[in-house]
Amino acid sequence: MPFRNRYTGLIDKYRDRLPVHDDTRVISLGEGNTPLIRLNNIPATLGRDVDIYVKYEGLNPTGSFKDRGMTMAVTKAVEEGSKAIICASTGNTSAAAAAYAARAGIAAFVLIPEGKIAMGKLAQAMIHGAVVIQIKGNFDAGMQIVKDVAAHAPVTIVNSINPYRLQGQKTAAFEIVEELGAAPDYHCLPVGNAGNITAHWMGYSEYHENGIVNNRPRMVGYQASGSAPFLRGHMVDNPETVATAIRIGHPQSWDKAWKVREESEGWFDECSDEEILAAQKQLTEKEGVFCEPASATSLAGAMRDIKSGKIPEGSKIVCTLTGNGLKDPETAIRQCENSGVMVTVEATMDAVKGAILDNME
Ligand code: AN7
């Protein structure tokens, strides 16, 4: 059978590094194994000699990195006999929870901040049949309620405070090491609850301790300026940003992320909404890669730190693009209003020809 090479998800692939048994029923949608794309055009615009790769996590089954953690969390919930899962979410966790619960045949309850989640994510939670509870409050308020209610109802929390989530998410670091043949020099991520940066560090450290690789990257976490508790040094009560996925003021992995910064000799920094949107647009226009605004925070920060020399020439840098651009079509379209890329003309050959000639560079 020369062509038999079926990929069946990250639990199957990394079975001996994950907390599963031989007879565990795996709840999978074929997540993981996402592209690591080397940027061709953006590095030249920075005027620096660096290698930038983007890990396109938006190509997971529900369009974000959350699937890596959710396959583990739901697999373990089912193994432990749970009939329902619950989460608070800025959108992507709810989409993943809804899909994996559907796959497992259990119920999902998701708490989302009213009016503050991207359209694609809301559509996903609803179409997969989750019970969507909109709250008149933000993610942080929802998270507190979820913790309280799970102590009084038969539901399993699948937010990243569930340790199986980070176990699943650490596999992204494994994939990067396997593909590059070593860890990169810098790994940049957008930070909300700081679960993902923590999980990546776990993955790199596990491969390092096992002698699979002899280096580890500096971990760099970028936050949106209006939602940047790691920059303020304390929790933020009214987080705001166009990047609604990371509109989080009370990160759940606070202590863990500070430890990651210290152990990896990395840093945190912030990006304005304008920088985030500009990076999203540059990536789509110059590289053909479409990520959601929150995801572009990693590249926005990295580009600034490369230009300033804080990330030195000769570095190999990985930026995680956490979610797919299709999640948030409204922000994408808003980015292109008044840019002249859409013109409306009569339905005639002449009119269309005119539009082509007018817009040739
Ligand atoms: C696209 O869905 O917290 O630092 O409730 O959706 O691990 O929290 C989303 C987080 C980055 C931040 N990029 O990751 C949720 C949620 C995207 C995200 C983050 C999120 P963490």
Short mmCIF file of N, CA, C and O in Angstrom, two decimals, residues 143-208:
data_model
loop_
_atom_site.label_atom_id
_atom_site.label_comp_id
_atom_site.label_asym_id
_atom_site.label_seq_id
_atom_site.Cartn_x
_atom_site.Cartn_y
_atom_site.Cartn_z
N MET A 143 -16.07 34.00 32.76
CA MET A 143 -15.16 32.98 33.30
C MET A 143 -15.43 32.74 34.78
O MET A 143 -15.45 31.59 35.25
N GLN A 144 -15.66 33.82 35.50
CA GLN A 144 -15.95 33.68 36.94
C GLN A 144 -17.25 32.91 37.15
O GLN A 144 -17.32 32.02 38.01
N ILE A 145 -18.26 33.22 36.35
CA ILE A 145 -19.54 32.53 36.48
C ILE A 145 -19.39 31.04 36.16
O ILE A 145 -19.93 30.18 36.85
N VAL A 146 -18.62 30.75 35.11
CA VAL A 146 -18.41 29.34 34.72
C VAL A 146 -17.76 28.57 35.87
O VAL A 146 -18.16 27.45 36.19
N LYS A 147 -16.76 29.16 36.50
CA LYS A 147 -16.10 28.48 37.62
C LYS A 147 -17.09 28.23 38.75
O LYS A 147 -17.10 27.16 39.36
N ASP A 148 -17.92 29.24 39.04
CA ASP A 148 -18.90 29.10 40.12
C ASP A 148 -19.93 28.03 39.80
O ASP A 148 -20.24 27.17 40.62
N VAL A 149 -20.45 28.07 38.56
CA VAL A 149 -21.56 27.19 38.21
C VAL A 149 -21.09 25.74 38.10
O VAL A 149 -21.83 24.81 38.45
N ALA A 150 -19.85 25.53 37.66
CA ALA A 150 -19.34 24.16 37.51
C ALA A 150 -19.20 23.46 38.85
O ALA A 150 -19.18 22.23 38.92
N ALA A 151 -19.12 24.26 39.91
CA ALA A 151 -19.04 23.65 41.24
C ALA A 151 -20.42 23.17 41.70
O ALA A 151 -20.53 22.45 42.69
N HIS A 152 -21.47 23.59 40.98
CA HIS A 152 -22.83 23.27 41.41
C HIS A 152 -23.65 22.52 40.36
O HIS A 152 -24.83 22.25 40.58
N ALA A 153 -23.06 22.22 39.21
CA ALA A 153 -23.81 21.53 38.16
C ALA A 153 -22.89 20.49 37.50
O ALA A 153 -21.68 20.64 37.52
N PRO A 154 -23.49 19.41 36.93
CA PRO A 154 -22.67 18.33 36.36
C PRO A 154 -22.12 18.66 34.97
O PRO A 154 -22.51 18.08 33.97
N VAL A 155 -21.20 19.62 34.94
CA VAL A 155 -20.60 20.05 33.67
C VAL A 155 -19.09 20.13 33.83
O VAL A 155 -18.59 20.51 34.89
N THR A 156 -18.36 19.79 32.78
CA THR A 156 -16.90 19.85 32.80
C THR A 156 -16.43 21.14 32.14
O THR A 156 -16.81 21.43 31.00
N ILE A 157 -15.60 21.90 32.84
CA ILE A 157 -15.05 23.14 32.26
C ILE A 157 -14.01 22.79 31.21
O ILE A 157 -13.10 21.99 31.47
N VAL A 158 -14.14 23.38 30.04
CA VAL A 158 -13.14 23.14 28.99
C VAL A 158 -12.37 24.40 28.62
O VAL A 158 -11.74 24.48 27.56
N ASN A 159 -12.39 25.40 29.48
CA ASN A 159 -11.46 26.53 29.31
C ASN A 159 -10.06 26.03 29.61
O ASN A 159 -9.87 24.90 30.10
N SER A 160 -9.05 26.89 29.36
CA SER A 160 -7.67 26.41 29.48
C SER A 160 -7.23 26.19 30.93
O SER A 160 -6.11 25.74 31.17
N ILE A 161 -8.10 26.45 31.90
CA ILE A 161 -7.79 26.04 33.28
C ILE A 161 -7.94 24.51 33.39
O ILE A 161 -7.47 23.91 34.34
N ASN A 162 -8.58 23.89 32.43
CA ASN A 162 -8.61 22.43 32.31
C ASN A 162 -7.23 21.98 31.81
O ASN A 162 -6.84 22.31 30.70
N PRO A 163 -6.48 21.23 32.62
CA PRO A 163 -5.08 20.94 32.27
C PRO A 163 -4.91 20.16 30.98
O PRO A 163 -3.86 20.22 30.34
N TYR A 164 -5.93 19.44 30.54
CA TYR A 164 -5.82 18.67 29.29
C TYR A 164 -5.73 19.60 28.08
O TYR A 164 -5.18 19.23 27.06
N ARG A 165 -6.30 20.80 28.22
CA ARG A 165 -6.23 21.77 27.12
C ARG A 165 -4.76 22.07 26.78
O ARG A 165 -4.35 22.03 25.63
N LEU A 166 -3.97 22.38 27.80
CA LEU A 166 -2.57 22.74 27.54
C LEU A 166 -1.78 21.54 27.02
O LEU A 166 -0.87 21.70 26.19
N GLN A 167 -2.14 20.36 27.49
CA GLN A 167 -1.48 19.15 26.98
C GLN A 167 -1.66 19.03 25.47
O GLN A 167 -0.72 18.75 24.73
N GLY A 168 -2.88 19.25 25.02
CA GLY A 168 -3.13 19.17 23.57
C GLY A 168 -2.40 20.28 22.82
O GLY A 168 -1.82 20.05 21.76
N GLN A 169 -2.41 21.47 23.39
CA GLN A 169 -1.84 22.62 22.69
C GLN A 169 -0.31 22.60 22.61
O GLN A 169 0.28 23.20 21.72
N LYS A 170 0.33 21.85 23.51
CA LYS A 170 1.79 21.79 23.47
C LYS A 170 2.29 21.13 22.18
O LYS A 170 3.44 21.31 21.77
N THR A 171 1.42 20.37 21.50
CA THR A 171 1.84 19.65 20.29
C THR A 171 2.20 20.59 19.15
O THR A 171 2.92 20.19 18.23
N ALA A 172 1.75 21.84 19.21
CA ALA A 172 2.13 22.80 18.16
C ALA A 172 3.64 23.01 18.19
O ALA A 172 4.29 23.11 17.14
N ALA A 173 4.22 23.05 19.39
CA ALA A 173 5.67 23.20 19.52
C ALA A 173 6.39 21.97 18.96
O ALA A 173 7.43 22.09 18.30
N PHE A 174 5.84 20.79 19.21
CA PHE A 174 6.45 19.56 18.65
C PHE A 174 6.53 19.67 17.12
O PHE A 174 7.55 19.36 16.51
N GLU A 175 5.42 20.08 16.52
CA GLU A 175 5.37 20.14 15.05
C GLU A 175 6.42 21.11 14.50
O GLU A 175 7.08 20.83 13.49
N ILE A 176 6.58 22.24 15.17
CA ILE A 176 7.53 23.26 14.71
C ILE A 176 8.95 22.72 14.78
O ILE A 176 9.74 22.85 13.84
N VAL A 177 9.29 22.09 15.90
CA VAL A 177 10.63 21.51 16.06
C VAL A 177 10.89 20.45 14.99
O VAL A 177 11.96 20.41 14.37
N GLU A 178 9.90 19.61 14.76
CA GLU A 178 10.08 18.54 13.77
C GLU A 178 10.29 19.11 12.38
O GLU A 178 11.07 18.59 11.58
N GLU A 179 9.59 20.20 12.08
CA GLU A 179 9.69 20.76 10.74
C GLU A 179 10.99 21.55 10.54
O GLU A 179 11.62 21.46 9.49
N LEU A 180 11.40 22.32 11.55
CA LEU A 180 12.61 23.14 11.41
C LEU A 180 13.87 22.36 11.75
O LEU A 180 14.99 22.81 11.47
N GLY A 181 13.71 21.23 12.40
CA GLY A 181 14.87 20.45 12.82
C GLY A 181 15.52 20.99 14.09
O GLY A 181 16.53 20.48 14.55
N ALA A 182 14.91 22.03 14.65
CA ALA A 182 15.39 22.66 15.89
C ALA A 182 14.30 23.61 16.34
O ALA A 182 13.37 23.90 15.57
N ALA A 183 14.42 24.10 17.57
CA ALA A 183 13.49 25.16 17.98
C ALA A 183 13.91 26.46 17.32
O ALA A 183 15.09 26.65 17.02
N PRO A 184 12.98 27.38 17.06
CA PRO A 184 13.38 28.69 16.53
C PRO A 184 14.10 29.50 17.61
O PRO A 184 14.18 29.07 18.76
N ASP A 185 14.64 30.65 17.23
CA ASP A 185 15.26 31.53 18.24
C ASP A 185 14.22 32.29 19.05
O ASP A 185 14.38 32.52 20.24
N TYR A 186 13.15 32.68 18.37
CA TYR A 186 12.07 33.43 19.03
C TYR A 186 10.74 32.82 18.62
O TYR A 186 10.54 32.46 17.46
N HIS A 187 9.83 32.73 19.58
CA HIS A 187 8.46 32.32 19.25
C HIS A 187 7.50 33.38 19.78
O HIS A 187 7.43 33.62 20.98
N CYS A 188 6.78 34.00 18.86
CA CYS A 188 5.89 35.12 19.21
C CYS A 188 4.43 34.69 19.14
O CYS A 188 4.02 34.07 18.15
N LEU A 189 3.68 35.04 20.18
CA LEU A 189 2.26 34.68 20.21
C LEU A 189 1.41 35.85 20.72
O LEU A 189 1.88 36.64 21.54
N PRO A 190 0.15 35.89 20.27
CA PRO A 190 -0.79 36.81 20.91
C PRO A 190 -1.18 36.23 22.27
O PRO A 190 -1.30 35.00 22.40
N VAL A 191 -1.36 37.09 23.25
CA VAL A 191 -1.66 36.60 24.60
C VAL A 191 -2.98 37.17 25.11
O VAL A 191 -3.20 38.38 25.11
N GLY A 192 -3.87 36.25 25.50
CA GLY A 192 -5.12 36.62 26.17
C GLY A 192 -5.10 36.04 27.57
O GLY A 192 -4.64 36.66 28.52
N ASN A 193 -5.56 34.80 27.69
CA ASN A 193 -5.47 34.10 28.97
C ASN A 193 -4.08 33.55 29.24
O ASN A 193 -3.80 33.05 30.32
N ALA A 194 -3.23 33.56 28.23
CA ALA A 194 -1.84 33.08 28.32
C ALA A 194 -1.73 31.57 28.43
O ALA A 194 -0.69 31.03 28.79
N GLY A 195 -2.78 30.87 28.06
CA GLY A 195 -2.72 29.41 28.04
C GLY A 195 -1.83 28.91 26.91
O GLY A 195 -1.04 27.99 27.10
N ASN A 196 -1.94 29.53 25.76
CA ASN A 196 -1.22 29.01 24.59
C ASN A 196 0.29 29.22 24.71
O ASN A 196 1.06 28.34 24.37
N ILE A 197 0.70 30.37 25.20
CA ILE A 197 2.15 30.61 25.35
C ILE A 197 2.71 29.63 26.38
O ILE A 197 3.82 29.08 26.22
N THR A 198 1.93 29.34 27.41
CA THR A 198 2.33 28.37 28.43
C THR A 198 2.44 26.97 27.82
O THR A 198 3.42 26.24 28.06
N ALA A 199 1.46 26.61 27.01
CA ALA A 199 1.45 25.27 26.40
C ALA A 199 2.63 25.10 25.44
O ALA A 199 3.26 24.03 25.40
N HIS A 200 2.93 26.13 24.66
CA HIS A 200 4.07 26.03 23.74
C HIS A 200 5.38 25.83 24.51
O HIS A 200 6.22 25.02 24.11
N TRP A 201 5.53 26.56 25.58
CA TRP A 201 6.75 26.41 26.38
C TRP A 201 6.85 25.00 26.96
O TRP A 201 7.93 24.40 26.99
N MET A 202 5.73 24.45 27.38
CA MET A 202 5.70 23.06 27.86
C MET A 202 6.19 22.12 26.76
O MET A 202 6.97 21.19 27.01
N GLY A 203 5.71 22.33 25.55
CA GLY A 203 6.09 21.47 24.43
C GLY A 203 7.57 21.56 24.11
O GLY A 203 8.26 20.54 23.97
N TYR A 204 8.07 22.79 24.00
CA TYR A 204 9.51 22.96 23.72
C TYR A 204 10.35 22.34 24.84
O TYR A 204 11.36 21.69 24.60
N SER A 205 9.92 22.56 26.08
CA SER A 205 10.70 22.07 27.22
C SER A 205 10.70 20.55 27.27
O SER A 205 11.72 19.93 27.60
N GLU A 206 9.55 19.95 26.92
CA GLU A 206 9.48 18.48 26.93
C GLU A 206 10.45 17.89 25.91
O GLU A 206 11.19 16.94 26.22
N TYR A 207 10.49 18.44 24.72
CA TYR A 207 11.42 17.94 23.70
C TYR A 207 12.87 18.20 24.11
O TYR A 207 13.76 17.42 23.80
N HIS A 208 13.09 19.31 24.80
CA HIS A 208 14.43 19.65 25.25
C HIS A 208 14.90 18.67 26.32
O HIS A 208 16.00 18.11 26.25
#
